[in-house]
Amino acid sequence: MNVEELREYCLTKKGVAEEFPFDANTLVFKVMGKMFALVALERLPPQCNLKCDPERAVELREEYDGAIIPGYHMSKKHWNTLFLENLPAKLILELVDHSYELVVGGLTKKLQQELHNSAGK
């Protein structure tokens, strides 16, 4: 999977915005103002950081040794870095969904309701 395919998929999610809050090379996807995916545009091979349940994060790192590592510049417990070229597209999309759902689940009830009521995606 390439970065543009990942970007397009992230933008299909309800309430998602993309921005560059850190620098011109780190694309961040947020749902209701909370990060769920970061993509390093200049890094080769292409990679992204996704939030993950801590237990599942460890399992994924073991199963996909070298292709999924603890989150670069992130909480190593709650974030993984994925090397996009070394993983099946289906797995990447599943992990984007997982990250999105974790972040939505952690939103306040008010923000969850706003997201639920929002029009569009």
mmCIF file of C-alpha atoms in Angstrom:
data_model
loop_
_atom_site.group_PDB
_atom_site.id
_atom_site.type_symbol
_atom_site.label_atom_id
_atom_site.label_comp_id
_atom_site.label_asym_id
_atom_site.label_seq_id
_atom_site.Cartn_x
_atom_site.Cartn_y
_atom_site.Cartn_z
ATOM 1 C CA MET A 1 0.000 0.000 0.000
ATOM 2 C CA ASN A 2 1.278 3.456 -0.786
ATOM 3 C CA VAL A 3 0.817 6.693 1.150
ATOM 4 C CA GLU A 4 -1.846 8.079 -1.191
ATOM 5 C CA GLU A 5 -3.980 4.932 -0.832
ATOM 6 C CA LEU A 6 -3.648 5.176 2.944
ATOM 7 C CA ARG A 7 -4.577 8.878 2.843
ATOM 8 C CA GLU A 8 -7.661 8.224 0.724
ATOM 9 C CA TYR A 9 -8.819 5.502 3.098
ATOM 10 C CA CYS A 10 -8.340 7.644 6.210
ATOM 11 C CA LEU A 11 -10.370 10.436 4.628
ATOM 12 C CA THR A 12 -13.348 8.108 4.109
ATOM 13 C CA LYS A 13 -13.811 7.903 7.869
ATOM 14 C CA LYS A 14 -16.498 10.047 9.489
ATOM 15 C CA GLY A 15 -15.307 13.261 11.139
ATOM 16 C CA VAL A 16 -11.723 13.008 9.851
ATOM 17 C CA ALA A 17 -9.514 15.978 9.040
ATOM 18 C CA GLU A 18 -5.948 15.999 7.777
ATOM 19 C CA GLU A 19 -3.378 18.557 8.814
ATOM 20 C CA PHE A 20 0.320 19.245 9.327
ATOM 21 C CA PRO A 21 0.567 20.325 13.004
ATOM 22 C CA PHE A 22 4.233 19.373 13.493
ATOM 23 C CA ASP A 23 6.041 20.057 10.228
ATOM 24 C CA ALA A 24 5.540 19.982 6.457
ATOM 25 C CA ASN A 25 6.481 16.292 6.230
ATOM 26 C CA THR A 26 4.233 14.699 8.866
ATOM 27 C CA LEU A 27 0.643 14.307 7.723
ATOM 28 C CA VAL A 28 -1.704 13.800 10.668
ATOM 29 C CA PHE A 29 -5.236 12.426 10.527
ATOM 30 C CA LYS A 30 -7.546 13.410 13.353
ATOM 31 C CA VAL A 31 -11.073 12.505 14.300
ATOM 32 C CA MET A 32 -12.820 15.241 16.300
ATOM 33 C CA GLY A 33 -9.417 16.838 16.929
ATOM 34 C CA LYS A 34 -7.690 13.670 18.202
ATOM 35 C CA MET A 35 -4.875 11.949 16.290
ATOM 36 C CA PHE A 36 -5.367 8.413 15.042
ATOM 37 C CA ALA A 37 -2.805 8.217 12.209
ATOM 38 C CA LEU A 38 0.460 9.953 11.347
ATOM 39 C CA VAL A 39 2.204 9.511 8.023
ATOM 40 C CA ALA A 40 5.847 10.439 7.507
ATOM 41 C CA LEU A 41 5.772 11.713 3.921
ATOM 42 C CA GLU A 42 9.543 11.928 3.453
ATOM 43 C CA ARG A 43 10.522 8.624 5.058
ATOM 44 C CA LEU A 44 11.533 5.708 2.887
ATOM 45 C CA PRO A 45 10.274 3.077 2.976
ATOM 46 C CA PRO A 46 6.806 4.612 3.523
ATOM 47 C CA GLN A 47 5.514 4.275 7.056
ATOM 48 C CA CYS A 48 2.772 5.432 9.368
ATOM 49 C CA ASN A 49 1.994 5.451 13.068
ATOM 50 C CA LEU A 50 -1.308 4.054 14.296
ATOM 51 C CA LYS A 51 -2.778 3.795 17.766
ATOM 52 C CA CYS A 52 -3.221 0.226 18.981
ATOM 53 C CA ASP A 53 -4.470 -1.691 21.985
ATOM 54 C CA PRO A 54 -1.306 -2.383 24.053
ATOM 55 C CA GLU A 55 -1.661 -6.180 24.092
ATOM 56 C CA ARG A 56 -2.431 -6.341 20.399
ATOM 57 C CA ALA A 57 0.480 -3.982 19.680
ATOM 58 C CA VAL A 58 2.932 -6.445 21.219
ATOM 59 C CA GLU A 59 1.378 -9.391 19.346
ATOM 60 C CA LEU A 60 1.592 -7.534 16.022
ATOM 61 C CA ARG A 61 5.237 -6.589 16.619
ATOM 62 C CA GLU A 62 6.073 -10.242 17.259
ATOM 63 C CA GLU A 63 4.080 -11.560 14.299
ATOM 64 C CA TYR A 64 5.332 -8.922 11.830
ATOM 65 C CA ASP A 65 8.861 -8.558 13.186
ATOM 66 C CA GLY A 66 10.556 -5.574 11.538
ATOM 67 C CA ALA A 67 7.430 -4.522 9.605
ATOM 68 C CA ILE A 68 5.607 -3.337 12.742
ATOM 69 C CA ILE A 69 7.677 -1.707 15.465
ATOM 70 C CA PRO A 70 6.978 0.418 18.559
ATOM 71 C CA GLY A 71 5.688 3.856 17.563
ATOM 72 C CA TYR A 72 8.430 6.181 16.368
ATOM 73 C CA HIS A 73 8.370 9.365 18.501
ATOM 74 C CA MET A 74 5.148 8.148 20.152
ATOM 75 C CA SER A 75 4.085 6.229 23.249
ATOM 76 C CA LYS A 76 5.639 2.808 22.643
ATOM 77 C CA LYS A 77 2.800 1.206 24.611
ATOM 78 C CA HIS A 78 -0.091 2.641 22.592
ATOM 79 C CA TRP A 79 1.339 3.295 19.107
ATOM 80 C CA ASN A 80 2.932 1.188 16.376
ATOM 81 C CA THR A 81 4.916 2.237 13.344
ATOM 82 C CA LEU A 82 3.986 0.245 10.232
ATOM 83 C CA PHE A 83 6.258 -0.106 7.208
ATOM 84 C CA LEU A 84 3.595 0.045 4.520
ATOM 85 C CA GLU A 85 5.429 -1.829 1.758
ATOM 86 C CA ASN A 86 6.056 -4.845 3.993
ATOM 87 C CA LEU A 87 2.477 -5.504 5.082
ATOM 88 C CA PRO A 88 -0.704 -6.728 3.386
ATOM 89 C CA ALA A 89 -3.062 -3.875 2.470
ATOM 90 C CA LYS A 90 -5.933 -5.662 4.214
ATOM 91 C CA LEU A 91 -4.003 -5.669 7.510
ATOM 92 C CA ILE A 92 -3.098 -1.980 7.189
ATOM 93 C CA LEU A 93 -6.743 -1.023 6.602
ATOM 94 C CA GLU A 94 -7.814 -3.166 9.556
ATOM 95 C CA LEU A 95 -5.257 -1.412 11.772
ATOM 96 C CA VAL A 96 -6.410 2.028 10.556
ATOM 97 C CA ASP A 97 -9.955 1.024 11.539
ATOM 98 C CA HIS A 98 -8.707 -0.204 14.925
ATOM 99 C CA SER A 99 -6.836 3.048 15.581
ATOM 100 C CA TYR A 100 -9.830 5.162 14.544
ATOM 101 C CA GLU A 101 -12.188 3.147 16.753
ATOM 102 C CA LEU A 102 -9.856 3.397 19.763
ATOM 103 C CA VAL A 103 -9.702 7.170 19.421
ATOM 104 C CA VAL A 104 -13.453 7.534 18.891
ATOM 105 C CA GLY A 105 -14.034 5.298 21.919
ATOM 106 C CA GLY A 106 -11.868 7.606 24.010
ATOM 107 C CA LEU A 107 -13.737 10.764 23.039
ATOM 108 C CA THR A 108 -16.031 12.453 25.517
ATOM 109 C CA LYS A 109 -19.710 11.519 25.240
ATOM 110 C CA LYS A 110 -20.369 15.010 23.888
ATOM 111 C CA LEU A 111 -17.803 14.632 21.080
ATOM 112 C CA GLN A 112 -19.031 11.118 20.289
ATOM 113 C CA GLN A 113 -22.555 12.511 19.950
ATOM 114 C CA GLU A 114 -21.323 15.354 17.720
ATOM 115 C CA LEU A 115 -19.539 12.816 15.528
ATOM 116 C CA HIS A 116 -22.615 10.620 15.372
ATOM 117 C CA ASN A 117 -24.800 13.575 14.414
ATOM 118 C CA SER A 118 -22.394 15.060 11.868
ATOM 119 C CA ALA A 119 -23.412 15.053 8.237
ATOM 120 C CA GLY A 120 -21.382 13.582 5.419
ATOM 121 C CA LYS A 121 -18.868 10.792 5.831
#
